[in-house]
Short mmCIF file of C-alpha atoms in Angstrom, two decimals:
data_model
loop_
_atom_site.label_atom_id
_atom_site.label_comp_id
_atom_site.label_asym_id
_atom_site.label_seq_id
_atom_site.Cartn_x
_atom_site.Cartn_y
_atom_site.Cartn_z
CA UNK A 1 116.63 90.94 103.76
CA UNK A 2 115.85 87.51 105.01
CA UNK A 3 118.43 87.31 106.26
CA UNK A 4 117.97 90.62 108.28
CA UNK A 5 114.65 89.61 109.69
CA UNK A 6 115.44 86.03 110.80
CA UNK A 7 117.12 86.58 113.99
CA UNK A 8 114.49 89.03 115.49
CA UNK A 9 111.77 87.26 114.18
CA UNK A 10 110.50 90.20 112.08
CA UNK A 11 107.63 89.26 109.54
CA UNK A 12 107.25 91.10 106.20
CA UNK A 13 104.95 91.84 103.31
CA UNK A 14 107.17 91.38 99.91
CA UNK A 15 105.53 93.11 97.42
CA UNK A 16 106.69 90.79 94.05
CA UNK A 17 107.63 92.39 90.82
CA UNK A 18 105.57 89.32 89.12
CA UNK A 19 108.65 89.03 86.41
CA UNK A 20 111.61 88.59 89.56
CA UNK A 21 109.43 85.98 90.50
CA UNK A 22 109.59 83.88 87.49
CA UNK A 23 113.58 84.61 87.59
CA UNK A 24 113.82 83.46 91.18
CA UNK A 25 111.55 81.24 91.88
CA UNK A 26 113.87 79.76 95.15
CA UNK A 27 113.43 83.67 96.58
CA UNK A 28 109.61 83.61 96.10
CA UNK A 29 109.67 79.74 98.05
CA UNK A 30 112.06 81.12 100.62
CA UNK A 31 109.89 84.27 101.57
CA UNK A 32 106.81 82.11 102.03
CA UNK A 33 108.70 79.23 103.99
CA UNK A 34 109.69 81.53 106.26
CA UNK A 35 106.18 82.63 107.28
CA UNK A 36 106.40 86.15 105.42
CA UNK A 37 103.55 87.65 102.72
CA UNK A 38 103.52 88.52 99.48
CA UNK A 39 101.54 91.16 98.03
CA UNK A 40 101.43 91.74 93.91
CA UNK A 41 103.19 94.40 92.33
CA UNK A 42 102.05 93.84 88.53
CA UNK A 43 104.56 91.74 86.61
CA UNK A 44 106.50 94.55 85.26
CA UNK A 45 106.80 97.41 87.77
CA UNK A 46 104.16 99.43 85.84
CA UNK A 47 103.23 102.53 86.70
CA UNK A 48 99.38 103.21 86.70
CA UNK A 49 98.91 106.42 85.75
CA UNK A 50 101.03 106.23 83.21
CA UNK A 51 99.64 102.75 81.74
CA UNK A 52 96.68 102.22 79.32
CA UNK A 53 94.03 100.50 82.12
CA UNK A 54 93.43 97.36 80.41
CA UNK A 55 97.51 96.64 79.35
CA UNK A 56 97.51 97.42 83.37
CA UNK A 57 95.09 95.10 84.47
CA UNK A 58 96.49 92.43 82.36
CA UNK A 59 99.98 92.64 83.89
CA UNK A 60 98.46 92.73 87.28
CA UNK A 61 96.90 89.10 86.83
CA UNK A 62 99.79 88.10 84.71
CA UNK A 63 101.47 88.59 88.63
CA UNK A 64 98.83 86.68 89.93
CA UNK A 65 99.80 83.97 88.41
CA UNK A 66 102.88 83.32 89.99
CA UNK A 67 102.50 85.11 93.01
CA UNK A 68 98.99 84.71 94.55
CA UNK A 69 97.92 87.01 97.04
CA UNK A 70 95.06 89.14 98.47
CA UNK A 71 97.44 92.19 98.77
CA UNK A 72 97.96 94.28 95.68
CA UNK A 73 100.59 97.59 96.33
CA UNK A 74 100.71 100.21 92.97
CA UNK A 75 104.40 100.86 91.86
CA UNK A 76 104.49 104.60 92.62
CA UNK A 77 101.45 104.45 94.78
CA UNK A 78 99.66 105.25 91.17
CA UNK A 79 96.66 104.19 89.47
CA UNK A 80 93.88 105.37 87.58
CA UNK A 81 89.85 105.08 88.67
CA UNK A 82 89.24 102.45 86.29
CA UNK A 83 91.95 100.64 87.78
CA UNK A 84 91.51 101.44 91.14
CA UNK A 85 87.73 100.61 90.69
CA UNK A 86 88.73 96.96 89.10
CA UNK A 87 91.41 96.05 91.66
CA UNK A 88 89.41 96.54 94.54
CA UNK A 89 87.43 94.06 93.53
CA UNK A 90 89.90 91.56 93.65
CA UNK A 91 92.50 92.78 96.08
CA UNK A 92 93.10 94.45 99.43
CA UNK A 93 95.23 97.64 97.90
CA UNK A 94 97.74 98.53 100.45
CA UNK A 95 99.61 102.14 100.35
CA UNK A 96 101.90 102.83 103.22
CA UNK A 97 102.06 106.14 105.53
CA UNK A 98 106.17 105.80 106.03
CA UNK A 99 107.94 105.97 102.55
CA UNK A 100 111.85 104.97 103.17
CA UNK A 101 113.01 106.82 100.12
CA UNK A 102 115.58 104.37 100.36
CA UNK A 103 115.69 103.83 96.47
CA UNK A 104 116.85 107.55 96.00
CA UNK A 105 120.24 108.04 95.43
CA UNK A 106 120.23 111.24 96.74
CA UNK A 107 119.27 110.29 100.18
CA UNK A 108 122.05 109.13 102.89
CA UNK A 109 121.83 106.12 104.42
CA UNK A 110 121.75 107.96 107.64
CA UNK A 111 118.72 110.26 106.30
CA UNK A 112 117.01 107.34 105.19
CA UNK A 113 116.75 105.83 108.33
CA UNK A 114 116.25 109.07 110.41
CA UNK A 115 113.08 109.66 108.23
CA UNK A 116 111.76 106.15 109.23
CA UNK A 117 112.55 105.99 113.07
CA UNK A 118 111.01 109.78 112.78
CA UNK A 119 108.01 109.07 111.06
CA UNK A 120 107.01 105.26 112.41
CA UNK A 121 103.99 104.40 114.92
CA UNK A 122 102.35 101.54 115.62
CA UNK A 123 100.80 99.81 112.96
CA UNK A 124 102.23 101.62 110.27
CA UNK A 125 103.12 100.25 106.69
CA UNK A 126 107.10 100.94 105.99
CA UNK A 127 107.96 100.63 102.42
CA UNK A 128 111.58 99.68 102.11
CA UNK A 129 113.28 98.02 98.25
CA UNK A 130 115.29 95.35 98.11
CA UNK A 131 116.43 96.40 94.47
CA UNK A 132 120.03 97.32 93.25
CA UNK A 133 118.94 100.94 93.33
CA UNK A 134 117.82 100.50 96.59
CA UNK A 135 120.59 98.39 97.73
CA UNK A 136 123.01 100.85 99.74
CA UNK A 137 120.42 102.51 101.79
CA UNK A 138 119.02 99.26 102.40
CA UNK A 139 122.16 97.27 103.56
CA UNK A 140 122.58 100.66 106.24
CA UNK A 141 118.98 100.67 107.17
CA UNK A 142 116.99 97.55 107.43
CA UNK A 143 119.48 95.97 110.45
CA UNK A 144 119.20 99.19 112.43
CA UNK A 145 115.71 99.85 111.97
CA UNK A 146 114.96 95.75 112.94
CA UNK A 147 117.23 96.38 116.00
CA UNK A 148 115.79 99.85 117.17
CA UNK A 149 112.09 98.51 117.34
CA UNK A 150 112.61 95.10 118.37
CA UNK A 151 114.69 96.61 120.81
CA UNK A 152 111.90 98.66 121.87
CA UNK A 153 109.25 95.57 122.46
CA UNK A 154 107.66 96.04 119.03
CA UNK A 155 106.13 92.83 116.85
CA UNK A 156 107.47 93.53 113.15
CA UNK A 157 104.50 91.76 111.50
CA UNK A 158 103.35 90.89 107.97
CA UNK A 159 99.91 91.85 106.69
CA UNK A 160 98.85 89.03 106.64
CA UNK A 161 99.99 88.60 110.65
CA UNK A 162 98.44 92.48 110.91
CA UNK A 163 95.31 91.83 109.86
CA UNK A 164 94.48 88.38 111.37
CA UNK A 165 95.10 90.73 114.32
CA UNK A 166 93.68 93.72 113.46
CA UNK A 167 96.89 96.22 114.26
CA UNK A 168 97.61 97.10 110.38
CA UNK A 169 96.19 100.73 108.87
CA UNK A 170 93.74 100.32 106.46
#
């Protein structure tokens, strides 16, 4: 993915699972070397609504810990009120408005990224995975979706980036 974004000068938001972190730490150094953010994930991919709130909450600052950040993004886009309620107190939670379903098998490379050139405007919040379920669609997607908009004139920014400038949804 780095990679990917280097040559255009794209800026990202990695979302860190808190655990990947701790098993590569010279990924986590790399992303924030080269000027991109990191958001918090929890440490184990948890899903909220499906997690006992305080177990949740736990695993959330347990990813603090090694990856610090104001951003906090729900695996799944789920939570519960109580958690919801607690996190905003201590995070910026992010959602997205263009889902890549690039992590489902089902999906073509070539639907995957029709559904994101289809569905993108400025200032919206792509969610692509750069997991090994994720890792086909990605390979197809990310270069061409990189080339289309920076072809275009667009600034890929992070949140970080987004926000000091006031472009990013909230």
């Amino acid at each position: 993915v780095l990679d990917v974004l280097r040559p255009f000068g794209a800026k990202a938001t990695f979302f860190c699972v808190g655990e990947n972190v701790v098993k590569h730490p010279e990924v986590f150094q790399q992303i924030l070397s080269e000027g991109h953010s990191v958001g918090n994930h929890t440490f184990n991919h948890l899903n909220g609504s499906k997690t006992e709130p305080l177990r949740y909450l736990h695993n959330v600052r347990r990813c603090a810990r090694v990856a610090p950040s104001p951003f906090f993004r729900p695996p799944y886009g789920r939570l519960r009120a109580p958690q919801r309620a607690f996190l905003k107190r201590h995070f910026r939670i992010i959602m997205w408005d263009v889902l890549s379903g690039d992590y489902d098998a089902g999906i073509s490379p070539e639907q995957c990224l029709a559904h994101v050139l289809d569905h993108v405007q400025p200032g919206s919040i792509v969610v692509l995975h750069d997991s090994l379920k994720a890792e086909r669609n990605l390979r197809f997607v990310l270069p061409k979706i990189v080339a289309h908009f920076a072809a275009a004139g667009w600034r890929m920014e992070s949140l970080s980036q987004a926000f000091q400038n006031n472009t990013a949804q909230q």
